[in-house]
Coordinates of C-alpha atoms in Angstrom, one line a residue:
X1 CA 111.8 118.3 72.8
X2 CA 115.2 119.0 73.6
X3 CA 117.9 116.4 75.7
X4 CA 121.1 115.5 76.2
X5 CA 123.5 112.4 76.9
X6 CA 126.4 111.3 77.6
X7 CA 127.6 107.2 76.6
X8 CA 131.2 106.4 78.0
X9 CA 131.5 104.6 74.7
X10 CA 130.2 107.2 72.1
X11 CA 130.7 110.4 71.1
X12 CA 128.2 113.3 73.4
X13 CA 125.7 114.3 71.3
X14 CA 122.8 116.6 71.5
X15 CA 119.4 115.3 70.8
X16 CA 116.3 116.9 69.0
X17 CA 113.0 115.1 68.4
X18 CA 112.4 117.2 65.0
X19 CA 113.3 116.0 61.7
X20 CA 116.7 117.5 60.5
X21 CA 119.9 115.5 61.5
X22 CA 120.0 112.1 60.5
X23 CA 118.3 110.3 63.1
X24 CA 117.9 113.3 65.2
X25 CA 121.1 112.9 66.8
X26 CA 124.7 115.7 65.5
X27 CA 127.7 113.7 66.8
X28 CA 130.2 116.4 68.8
X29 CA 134.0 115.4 68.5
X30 CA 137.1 116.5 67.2
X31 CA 136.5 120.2 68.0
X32 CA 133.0 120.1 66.1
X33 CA 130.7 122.5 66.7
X34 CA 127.2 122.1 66.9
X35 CA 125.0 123.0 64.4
X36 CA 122.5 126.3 65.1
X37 CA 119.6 124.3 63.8
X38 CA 120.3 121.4 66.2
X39 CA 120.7 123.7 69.2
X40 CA 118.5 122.4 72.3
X41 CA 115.4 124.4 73.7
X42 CA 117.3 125.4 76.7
X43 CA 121.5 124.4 78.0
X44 CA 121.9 123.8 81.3
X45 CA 125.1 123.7 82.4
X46 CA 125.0 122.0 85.8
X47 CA 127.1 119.0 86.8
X48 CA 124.8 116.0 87.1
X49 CA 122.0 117.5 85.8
X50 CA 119.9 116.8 82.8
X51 CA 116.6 118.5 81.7
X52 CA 112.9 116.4 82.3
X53 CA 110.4 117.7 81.4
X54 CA 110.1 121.4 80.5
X55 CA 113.7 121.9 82.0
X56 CA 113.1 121.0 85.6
X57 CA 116.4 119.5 87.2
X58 CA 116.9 116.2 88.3
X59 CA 120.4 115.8 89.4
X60 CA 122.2 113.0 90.6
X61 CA 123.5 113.9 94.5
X62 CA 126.3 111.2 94.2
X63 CA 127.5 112.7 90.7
X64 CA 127.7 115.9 92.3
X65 CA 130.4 114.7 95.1
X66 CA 127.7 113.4 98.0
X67 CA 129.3 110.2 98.5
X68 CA 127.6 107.2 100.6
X69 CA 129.5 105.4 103.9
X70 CA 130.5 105.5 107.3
X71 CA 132.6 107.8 109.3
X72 CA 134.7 109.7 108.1
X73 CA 132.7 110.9 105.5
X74 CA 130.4 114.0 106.3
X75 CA 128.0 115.3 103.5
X76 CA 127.0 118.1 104.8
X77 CA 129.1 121.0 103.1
X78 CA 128.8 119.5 100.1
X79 CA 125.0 118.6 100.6
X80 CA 124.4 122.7 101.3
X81 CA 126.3 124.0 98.6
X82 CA 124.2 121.7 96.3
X83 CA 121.1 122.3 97.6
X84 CA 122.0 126.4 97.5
X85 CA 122.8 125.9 93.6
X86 CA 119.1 124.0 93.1
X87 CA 117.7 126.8 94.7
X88 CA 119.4 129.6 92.9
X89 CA 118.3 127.8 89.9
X90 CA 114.9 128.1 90.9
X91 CA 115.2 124.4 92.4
X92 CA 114.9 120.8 91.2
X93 CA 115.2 117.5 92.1
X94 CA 118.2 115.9 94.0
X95 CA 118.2 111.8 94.0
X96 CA 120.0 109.7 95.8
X97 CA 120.8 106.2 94.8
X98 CA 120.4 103.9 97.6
X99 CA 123.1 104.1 100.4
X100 CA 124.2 106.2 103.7
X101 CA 124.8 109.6 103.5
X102 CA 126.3 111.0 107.0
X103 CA 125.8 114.7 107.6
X104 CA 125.9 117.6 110.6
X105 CA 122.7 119.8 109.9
X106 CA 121.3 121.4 106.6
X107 CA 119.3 123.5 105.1
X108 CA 116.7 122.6 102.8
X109 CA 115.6 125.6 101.0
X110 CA 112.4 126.7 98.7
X111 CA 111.8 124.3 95.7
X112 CA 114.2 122.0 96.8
X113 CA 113.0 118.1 96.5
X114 CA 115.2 115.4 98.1
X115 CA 114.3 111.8 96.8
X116 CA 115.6 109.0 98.0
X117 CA 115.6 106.0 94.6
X118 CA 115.8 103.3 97.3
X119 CA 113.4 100.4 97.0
X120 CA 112.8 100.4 100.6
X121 CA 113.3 104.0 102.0
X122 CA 109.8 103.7 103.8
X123 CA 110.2 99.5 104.7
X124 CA 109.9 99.0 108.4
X125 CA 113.3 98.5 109.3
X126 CA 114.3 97.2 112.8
X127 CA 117.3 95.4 112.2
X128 CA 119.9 98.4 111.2
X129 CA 122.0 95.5 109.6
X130 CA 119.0 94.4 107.1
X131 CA 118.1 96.2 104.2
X132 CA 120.2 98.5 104.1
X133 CA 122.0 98.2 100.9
X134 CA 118.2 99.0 98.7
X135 CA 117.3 101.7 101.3
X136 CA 118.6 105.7 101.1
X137 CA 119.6 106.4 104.5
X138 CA 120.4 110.0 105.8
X139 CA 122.6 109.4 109.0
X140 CA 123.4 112.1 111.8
X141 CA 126.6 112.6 112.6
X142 CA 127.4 111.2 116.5
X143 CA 128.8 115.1 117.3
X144 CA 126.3 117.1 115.2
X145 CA 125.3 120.5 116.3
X146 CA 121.7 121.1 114.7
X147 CA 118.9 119.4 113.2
X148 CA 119.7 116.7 110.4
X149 CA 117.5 118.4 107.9
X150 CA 115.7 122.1 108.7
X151 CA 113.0 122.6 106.4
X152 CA 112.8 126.3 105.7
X153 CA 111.2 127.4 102.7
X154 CA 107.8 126.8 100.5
X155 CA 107.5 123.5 98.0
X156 CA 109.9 121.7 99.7
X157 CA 109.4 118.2 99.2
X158 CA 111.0 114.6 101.1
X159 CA 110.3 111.7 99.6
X160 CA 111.6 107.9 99.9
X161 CA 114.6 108.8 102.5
X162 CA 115.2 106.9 106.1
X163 CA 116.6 109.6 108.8
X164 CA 118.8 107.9 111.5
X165 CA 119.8 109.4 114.9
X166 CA 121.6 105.4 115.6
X167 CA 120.5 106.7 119.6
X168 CA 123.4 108.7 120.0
X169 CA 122.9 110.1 123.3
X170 CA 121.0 113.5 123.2
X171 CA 122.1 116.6 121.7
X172 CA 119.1 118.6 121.9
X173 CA 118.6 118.8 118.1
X174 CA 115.8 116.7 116.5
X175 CA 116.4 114.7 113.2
X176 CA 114.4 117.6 111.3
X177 CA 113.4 121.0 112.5
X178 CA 110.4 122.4 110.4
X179 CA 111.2 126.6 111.0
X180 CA 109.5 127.0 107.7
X181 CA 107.1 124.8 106.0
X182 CA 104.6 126.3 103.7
X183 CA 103.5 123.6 101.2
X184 CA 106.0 121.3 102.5
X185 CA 105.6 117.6 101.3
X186 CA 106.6 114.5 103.2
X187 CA 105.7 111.2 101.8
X188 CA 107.4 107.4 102.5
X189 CA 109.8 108.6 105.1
X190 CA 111.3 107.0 107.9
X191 CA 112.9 108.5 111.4
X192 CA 114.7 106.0 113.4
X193 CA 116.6 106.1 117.2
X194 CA 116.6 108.8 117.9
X195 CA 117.4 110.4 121.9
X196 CA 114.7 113.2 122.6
X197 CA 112.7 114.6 120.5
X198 CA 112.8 113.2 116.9
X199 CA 110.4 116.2 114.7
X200 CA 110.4 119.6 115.9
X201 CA 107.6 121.6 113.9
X202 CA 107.2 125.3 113.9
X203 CA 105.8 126.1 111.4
X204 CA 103.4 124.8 108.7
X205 CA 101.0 125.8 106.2
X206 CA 99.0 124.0 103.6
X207 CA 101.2 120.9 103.6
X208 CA 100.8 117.0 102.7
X209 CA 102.2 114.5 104.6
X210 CA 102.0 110.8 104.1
X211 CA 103.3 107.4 105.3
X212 CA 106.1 109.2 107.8
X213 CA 107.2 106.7 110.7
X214 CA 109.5 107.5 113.6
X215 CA 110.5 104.6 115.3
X216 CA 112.9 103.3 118.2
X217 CA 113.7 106.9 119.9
X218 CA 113.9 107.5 124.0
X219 CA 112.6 110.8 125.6
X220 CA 115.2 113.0 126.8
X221 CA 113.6 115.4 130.1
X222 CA 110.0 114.7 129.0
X223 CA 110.6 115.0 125.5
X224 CA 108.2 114.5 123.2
X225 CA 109.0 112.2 119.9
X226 CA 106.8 114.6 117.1
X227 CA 106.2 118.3 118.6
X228 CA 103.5 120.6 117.0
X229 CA 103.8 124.0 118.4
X230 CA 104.0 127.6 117.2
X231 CA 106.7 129.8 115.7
X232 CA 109.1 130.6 118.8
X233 CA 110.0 134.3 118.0
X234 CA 106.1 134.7 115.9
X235 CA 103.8 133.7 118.8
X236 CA 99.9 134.4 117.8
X237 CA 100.7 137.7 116.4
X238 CA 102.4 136.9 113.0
X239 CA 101.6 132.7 112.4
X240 CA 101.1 129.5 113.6
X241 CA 100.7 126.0 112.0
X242 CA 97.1 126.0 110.1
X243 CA 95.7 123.9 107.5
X244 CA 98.0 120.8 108.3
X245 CA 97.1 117.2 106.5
X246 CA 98.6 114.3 108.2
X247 CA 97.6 110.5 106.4
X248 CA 99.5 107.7 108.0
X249 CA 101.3 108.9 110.6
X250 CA 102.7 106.2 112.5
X251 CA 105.0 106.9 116.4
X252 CA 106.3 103.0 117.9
X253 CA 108.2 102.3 120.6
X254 CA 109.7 105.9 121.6
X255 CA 110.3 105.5 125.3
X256 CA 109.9 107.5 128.5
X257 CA 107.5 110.6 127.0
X258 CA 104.5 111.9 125.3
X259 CA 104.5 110.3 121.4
X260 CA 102.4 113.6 119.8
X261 CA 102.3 116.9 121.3
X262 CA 99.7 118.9 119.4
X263 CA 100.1 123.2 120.1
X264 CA 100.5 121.5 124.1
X265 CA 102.4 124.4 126.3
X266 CA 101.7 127.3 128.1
X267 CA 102.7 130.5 126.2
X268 CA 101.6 131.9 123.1
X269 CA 104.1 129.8 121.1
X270 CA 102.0 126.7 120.9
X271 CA 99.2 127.1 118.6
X272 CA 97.6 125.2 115.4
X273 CA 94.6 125.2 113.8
X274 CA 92.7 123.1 111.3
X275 CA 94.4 120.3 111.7
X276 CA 93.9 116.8 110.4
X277 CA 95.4 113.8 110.8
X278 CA 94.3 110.7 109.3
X279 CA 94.8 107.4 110.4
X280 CA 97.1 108.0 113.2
X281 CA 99.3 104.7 114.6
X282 CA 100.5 105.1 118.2
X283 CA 102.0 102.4 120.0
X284 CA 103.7 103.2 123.6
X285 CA 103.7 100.5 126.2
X286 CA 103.8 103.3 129.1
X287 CA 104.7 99.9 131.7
X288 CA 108.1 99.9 130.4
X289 CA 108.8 103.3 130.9
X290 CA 111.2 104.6 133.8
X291 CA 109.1 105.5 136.5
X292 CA 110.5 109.3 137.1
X293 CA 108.9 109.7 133.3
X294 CA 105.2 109.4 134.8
X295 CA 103.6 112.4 136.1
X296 CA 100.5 114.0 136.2
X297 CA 101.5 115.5 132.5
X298 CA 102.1 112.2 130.7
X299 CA 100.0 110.7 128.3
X300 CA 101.0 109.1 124.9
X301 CA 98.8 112.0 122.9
X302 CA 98.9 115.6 124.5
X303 CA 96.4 117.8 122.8
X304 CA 96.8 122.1 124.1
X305 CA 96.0 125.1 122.5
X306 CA 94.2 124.3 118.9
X307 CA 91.3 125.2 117.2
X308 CA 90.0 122.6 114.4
X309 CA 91.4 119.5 115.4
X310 CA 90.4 116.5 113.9
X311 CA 91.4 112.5 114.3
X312 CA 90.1 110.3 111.6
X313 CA 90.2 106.2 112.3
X314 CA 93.0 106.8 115.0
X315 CA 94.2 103.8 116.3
X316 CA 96.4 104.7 120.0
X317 CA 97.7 101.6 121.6
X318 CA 99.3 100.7 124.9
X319 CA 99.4 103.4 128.0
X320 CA 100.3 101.6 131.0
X321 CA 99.8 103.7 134.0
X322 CA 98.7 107.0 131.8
X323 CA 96.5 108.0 129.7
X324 CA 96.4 107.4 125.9
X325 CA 95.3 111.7 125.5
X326 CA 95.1 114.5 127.4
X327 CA 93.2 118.2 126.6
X328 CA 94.6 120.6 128.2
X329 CA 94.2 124.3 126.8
X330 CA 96.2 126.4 128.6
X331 CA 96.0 129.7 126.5
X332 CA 93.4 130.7 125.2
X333 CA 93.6 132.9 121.6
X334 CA 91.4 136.2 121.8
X335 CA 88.9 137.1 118.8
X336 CA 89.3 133.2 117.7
X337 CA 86.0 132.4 115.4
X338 CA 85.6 128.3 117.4
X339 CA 86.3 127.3 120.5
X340 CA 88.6 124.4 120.0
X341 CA 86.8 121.6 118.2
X342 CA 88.4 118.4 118.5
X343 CA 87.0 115.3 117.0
X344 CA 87.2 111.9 117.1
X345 CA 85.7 110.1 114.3
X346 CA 86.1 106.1 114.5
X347 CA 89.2 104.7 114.9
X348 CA 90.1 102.0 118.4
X349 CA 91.5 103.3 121.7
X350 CA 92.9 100.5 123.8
X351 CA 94.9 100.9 127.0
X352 CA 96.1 97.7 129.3
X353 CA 94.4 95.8 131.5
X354 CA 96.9 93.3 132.1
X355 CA 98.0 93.9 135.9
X356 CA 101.0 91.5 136.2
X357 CA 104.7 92.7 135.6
X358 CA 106.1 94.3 133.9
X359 CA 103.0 95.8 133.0
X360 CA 100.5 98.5 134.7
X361 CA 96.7 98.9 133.8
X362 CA 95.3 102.0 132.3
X363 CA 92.7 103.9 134.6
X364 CA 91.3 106.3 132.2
X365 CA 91.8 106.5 128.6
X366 CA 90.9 109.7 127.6
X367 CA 91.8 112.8 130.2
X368 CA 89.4 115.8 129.4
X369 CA 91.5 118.3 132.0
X370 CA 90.7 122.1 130.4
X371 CA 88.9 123.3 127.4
X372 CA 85.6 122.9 125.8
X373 CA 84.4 121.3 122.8
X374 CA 85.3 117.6 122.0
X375 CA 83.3 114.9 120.3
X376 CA 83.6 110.8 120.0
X377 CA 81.7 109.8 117.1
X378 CA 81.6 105.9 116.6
X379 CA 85.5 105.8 118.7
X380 CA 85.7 102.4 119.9
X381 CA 87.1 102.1 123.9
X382 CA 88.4 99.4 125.6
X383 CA 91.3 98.0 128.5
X384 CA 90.8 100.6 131.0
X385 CA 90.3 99.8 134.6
X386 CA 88.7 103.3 136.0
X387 CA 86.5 105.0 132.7
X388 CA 87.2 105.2 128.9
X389 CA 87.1 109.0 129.2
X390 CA 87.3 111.0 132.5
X391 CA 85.7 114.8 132.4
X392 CA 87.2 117.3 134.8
X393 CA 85.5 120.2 136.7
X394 CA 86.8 122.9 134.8
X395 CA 86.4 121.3 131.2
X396 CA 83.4 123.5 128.9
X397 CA 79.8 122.3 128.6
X398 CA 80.4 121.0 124.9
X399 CA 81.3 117.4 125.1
X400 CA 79.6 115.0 123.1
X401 CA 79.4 111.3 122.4
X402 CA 77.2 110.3 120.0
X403 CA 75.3 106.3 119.8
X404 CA 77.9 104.8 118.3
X405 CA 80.7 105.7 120.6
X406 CA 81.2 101.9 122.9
X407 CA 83.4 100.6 125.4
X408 CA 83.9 96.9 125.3
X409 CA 83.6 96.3 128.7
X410 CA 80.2 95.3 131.2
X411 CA 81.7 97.0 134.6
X412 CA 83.5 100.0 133.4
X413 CA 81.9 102.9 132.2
X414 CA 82.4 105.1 129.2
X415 CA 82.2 108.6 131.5
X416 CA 83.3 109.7 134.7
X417 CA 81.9 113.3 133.9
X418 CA 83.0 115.8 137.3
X419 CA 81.7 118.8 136.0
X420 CA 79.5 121.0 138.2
X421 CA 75.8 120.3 137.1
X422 CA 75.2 124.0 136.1
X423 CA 78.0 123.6 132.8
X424 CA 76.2 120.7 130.9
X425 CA 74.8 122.7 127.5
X426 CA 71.3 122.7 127.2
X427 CA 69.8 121.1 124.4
X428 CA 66.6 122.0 122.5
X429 CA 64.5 120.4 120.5
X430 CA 61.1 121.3 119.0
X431 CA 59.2 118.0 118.5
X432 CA 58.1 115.4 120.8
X433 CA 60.2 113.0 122.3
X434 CA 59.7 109.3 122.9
X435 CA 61.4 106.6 123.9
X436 CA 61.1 103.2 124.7
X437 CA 63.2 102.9 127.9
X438 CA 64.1 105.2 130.8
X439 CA 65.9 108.9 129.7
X440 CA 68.4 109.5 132.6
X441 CA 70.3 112.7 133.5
X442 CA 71.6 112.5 136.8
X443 CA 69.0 111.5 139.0
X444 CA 66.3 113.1 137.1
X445 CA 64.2 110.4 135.1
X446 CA 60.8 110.2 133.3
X447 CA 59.7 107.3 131.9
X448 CA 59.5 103.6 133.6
X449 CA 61.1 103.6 136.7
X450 CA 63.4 100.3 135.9
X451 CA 65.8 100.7 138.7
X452 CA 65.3 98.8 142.3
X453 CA 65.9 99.7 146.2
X454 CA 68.6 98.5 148.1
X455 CA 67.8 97.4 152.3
X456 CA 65.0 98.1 154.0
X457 CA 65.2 98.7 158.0
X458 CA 62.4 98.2 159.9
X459 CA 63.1 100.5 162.7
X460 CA 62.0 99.9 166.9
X461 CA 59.2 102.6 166.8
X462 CA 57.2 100.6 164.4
X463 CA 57.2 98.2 167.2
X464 CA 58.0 95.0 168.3
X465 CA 57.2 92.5 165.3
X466 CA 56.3 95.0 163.2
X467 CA 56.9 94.8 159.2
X468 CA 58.0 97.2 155.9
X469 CA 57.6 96.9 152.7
X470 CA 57.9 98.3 149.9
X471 CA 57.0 98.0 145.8
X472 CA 59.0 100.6 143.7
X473 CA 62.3 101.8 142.8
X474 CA 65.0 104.4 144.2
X475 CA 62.9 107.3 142.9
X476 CA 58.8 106.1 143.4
X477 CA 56.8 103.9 144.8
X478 CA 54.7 102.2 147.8
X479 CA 55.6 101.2 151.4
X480 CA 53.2 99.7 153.1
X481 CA 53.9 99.1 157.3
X482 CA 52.1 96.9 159.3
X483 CA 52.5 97.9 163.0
X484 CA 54.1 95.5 166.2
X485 CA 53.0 95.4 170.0
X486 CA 53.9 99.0 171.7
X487 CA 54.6 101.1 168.3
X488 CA 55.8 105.0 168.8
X489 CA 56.4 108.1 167.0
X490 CA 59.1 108.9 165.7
X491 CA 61.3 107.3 162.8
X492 CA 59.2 103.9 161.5
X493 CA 61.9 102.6 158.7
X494 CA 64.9 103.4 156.5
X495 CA 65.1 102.8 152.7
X496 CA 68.8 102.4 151.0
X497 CA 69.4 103.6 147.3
X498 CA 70.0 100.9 145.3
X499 CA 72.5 103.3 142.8
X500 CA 73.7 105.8 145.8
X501 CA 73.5 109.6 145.1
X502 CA 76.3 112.2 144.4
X503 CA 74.4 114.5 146.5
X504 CA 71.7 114.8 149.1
X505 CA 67.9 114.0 146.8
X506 CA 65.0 115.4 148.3
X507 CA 62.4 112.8 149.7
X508 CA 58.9 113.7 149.2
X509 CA 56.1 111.3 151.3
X510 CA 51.9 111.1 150.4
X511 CA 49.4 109.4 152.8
X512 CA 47.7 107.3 150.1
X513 CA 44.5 107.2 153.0
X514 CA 42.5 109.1 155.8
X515 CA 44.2 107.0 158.4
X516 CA 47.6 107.6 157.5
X517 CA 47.3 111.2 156.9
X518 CA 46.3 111.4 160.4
X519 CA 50.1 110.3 161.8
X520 CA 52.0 113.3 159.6
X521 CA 54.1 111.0 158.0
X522 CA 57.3 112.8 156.9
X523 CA 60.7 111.4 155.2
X524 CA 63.8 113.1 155.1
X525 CA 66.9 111.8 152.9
X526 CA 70.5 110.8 154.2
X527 CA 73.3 113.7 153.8
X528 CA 75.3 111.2 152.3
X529 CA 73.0 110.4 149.6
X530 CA 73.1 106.5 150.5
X531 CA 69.1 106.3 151.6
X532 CA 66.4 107.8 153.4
X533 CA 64.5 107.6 156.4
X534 CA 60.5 108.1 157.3
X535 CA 58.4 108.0 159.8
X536 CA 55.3 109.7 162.3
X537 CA 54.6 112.5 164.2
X538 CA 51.8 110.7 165.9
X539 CA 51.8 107.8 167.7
X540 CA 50.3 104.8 165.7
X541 CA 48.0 102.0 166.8
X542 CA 49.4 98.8 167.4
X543 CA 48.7 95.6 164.2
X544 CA 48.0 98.2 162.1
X545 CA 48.4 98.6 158.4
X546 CA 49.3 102.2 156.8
X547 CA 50.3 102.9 153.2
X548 CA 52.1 105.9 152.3
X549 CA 53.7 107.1 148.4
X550 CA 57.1 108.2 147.9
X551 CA 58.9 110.2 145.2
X552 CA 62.8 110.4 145.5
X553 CA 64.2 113.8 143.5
X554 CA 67.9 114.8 143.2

């Protein structure tokens, strides 16, 4: 193979592994010329650049006039024209020795890879003044007028590099602005303070990311701090983001907004698809943020229009007064092949409980608003105050949680499910099914009646010293009345529900003998669902005993 090199103390030379010249190497100097048989595989004639491989170019960005440091200094003509020379060459490799680079906005462009040769450009920096000297740090300018970096193009790669927005105050324009990313790879990169929204993405397709942070940033308007949506001028007709592989992405401590919006918005311009993020780290302490920031929109996790969505081991800290994710389709795709499909598999989903300033408890953790098809498979809950996951009336029939999905908490329950009775799918199965304890849905049970009654009222007609009571539960069992001096008909007792209906049951009363039967005994249930009441339509005798069965259906 063919190379070349350049000592400050020797002659140039060009350098062939075969045997020929003495030790492979033809000294150049003194007007020599080289020699046809030591001629290289393939000249390339760029500054800073040297052949690896099969001629790929890696060049040096601070050989080719990028130059590291504070303001003045502005990379970014010089940054363009050298990424427009990689990619006329059919692109390569530009490195960058640790250092700050300051620059407005560019263009990163097909088969272009920027690699930062820091030993720390993925470190979790929080002191700006640490560090810095091993780290490659790209730095937007204070009065830039785009993105840092806009990724447009396929096998575009960014690896190794910090991005700093130092919180200037908000320009509109994110750190990097995907418009373009087919096969675009992210690995080891850091985003730091950043005002609004910190990584605008458009479009991707087929791409890697890994280990990508953004850190210290403050919502701008509502801003979210990583934005999935759709191409703006494409809509549905011509692309959206599909096939998208997140591993490590971590959002801390971006203030005052939403941390991920996933394809959330209400036009045609917010759509992905088959996408699937892996080991997701969000921590937003919601308490701290300005109140005007909370409205019935927030949530640290916004989830809209996708189909194929899938979380594996997330781990979504903090909340305060919202909730840690919110579905909320609000267009729906025609002639899509699934409805939605969002999954939860594993992973630890823990508001705040603590109710003491500055901070605010979490109600619910999970908001199901609109849509249909989400599962929790073995998602761990806890630090709510209301219901890990709330279900609203107009959310689909295909919600599922499966065994292992807990909530770590005795008086708060894992579902508040609103949804009109009529939407819950219908499941089939063809064998026989036991169990050992009762099945609930609703109200409607079979199996041992384990649950108890609340009050019993004995009421005037059953006269005076008269008693009731009863063996059985809220939904079966016996009530046996023994008469007072001067009984009447009319209404004899009330029963309360232990576990109060959500809407009126039906209350069904048997005579369990001849002399009972004889009153027509009825029972009729409270509109409110709280209890029910029975009693005769003729009049009983006086220190008498009558036993009557009840079944309670709703």
């Amino acid at each position: 193979m063919a190379g070349t090199s350049a000592d400050p103390g020797q002659d140039p030379y060009v350098h062939r592994d075969e045997v020929g010249a003495a030790g492979g190497v033809a000294p150049l100097g003194d007007g020599k010329k080289v020699p046809v048989e030591n001629l290289p595989d393939r000249v390339l004639t760029t500054t800073g650049a040297r052949p690896v491989g099969k001629g790929e170019l890696l060049i040096n960005a601070v050989a080719n006039g990028i130059q590291s440091g504070s303001a003045p200094i502005d990379n970014t003509a010089a940054l363009q024209a050298l990424i427009d020379s990689v990619t006329e060459k059919g692109g390569g490799i530009i490195a960058f020795p640790p250092g700050s680079y300051r620059m407005n906005s560019v263009t990163v462009k097909s088969g272009v890879h920027l690699a930062g040769l820091g030993s720390r450009g993925a470190a979790f920096n929080v002191n700006p003044n640490h560090g810095l000297e091993n780290t490659v740090n790209f730095v937007h300018v204070s009065d830039n007028t785009g993105a840092m970096l806009r990724i447009a193009g396929g096998g575009i790669s960014i690896t190794n590099i910090a991005l700093r927005g130092n919180n200037y105050p908000a320009t509109g324009f994110p750190l990097m602005h995907v418009l373009d990313g087919f096969e675009f790879t992210m690995a080891h990169v850091n985003f730091f303070s950043k005002f609004g929204t910190v990584l605008l993405i458009d479009h991707m397709n087929n791409n890697h990311w890994l280990d990508v942070k953004i850190t210290d940033g403050k919502s701008v308007d509502g801003s979210a701090a990583v934005v999935l949506r759709g191409p703006t001028e494409k809509g549905f007709a011509s692309g959206e983001n599909n096939t998208v592989d997140f591993a490590g992405l971590t959002i801390e401590r971006y203030i005052g907004g939403p941390q991920f919006d996933i394809a959330y918005g209400k036009s045609g311009n917010y759509w992905a698809e088959f996408v699937r993020i892996l080991h997701l780290h969000v921590e937003a302490e919601a308490s701290k943020w300005p109140a005007e920031s909370v409205n019935a929109e927030s949530a640290l996790v916004r989830i809209g229009n996708v189909m194929g969505l899938e979380f594996v081991s997330p781990f979504i800290f903090g909340g305060g007064p919202v909730p840690l994710v919110l579905v909320h389709r609000q267009m729906v795709r025609g002639g899509a092949p699934l409805d939605m499909g969002v999954r939860f598999i594993g992973g630890q989903l823990l508001g705040t409980k603590i109710d003491e300033e500055p901070f605010k408890p979490t109600p619910t953790l999970v908001d199901l608003r609109a849509g249909n098809d989400v599962a929790f498979i073995g998602t761990q809950f806890g630090r709510c105050t209301s219901s890990a996951i709330v279900i609203r009336p107009e959310f689909g029939a295909n919600v599922t949680l499966d065994p292992s999905t807990t909530i770590a908490s005795s008086d708060v329950p894992l579902v508040i499910d609103n949804r009109p009775a009529n939407v819950y799918r219908t499941w089939t199965h063809q064998g026989t099914l036991r169990t050992t304890r009762d099945v609930l849905v609703g109200r409607h049970v079979k199996g041992s009646l384990t649950l108890g009654v609340g009050a019993v009222t004995v009421g005037p007609n059953a006269g005076s010293g008269g008693t009731i009571s009863v063996v059985g539960t809220d939904l079966a069992g016996q009530i046996t009345i023994t008469t007072g001096s001067a009984p009447a008909p009319g209404g004899i007792g009330e029963i309360a529900f232990a576990v109060p209906y959500d809407r009126m049951p039906v209350a069904q009363i048997t005579p369990v003998d001849r002399t009972t039967a004889a009153l027509r005994p009825y029972g009729v249930a409270k509109s409110d669902g709280t209890g029910w009441a029975f009693g005769f339509d003729g009049t009983p005798a006086a220190a008498t005993t009558y036993r009557l069965a009840y079944q309670v259906l709703g």
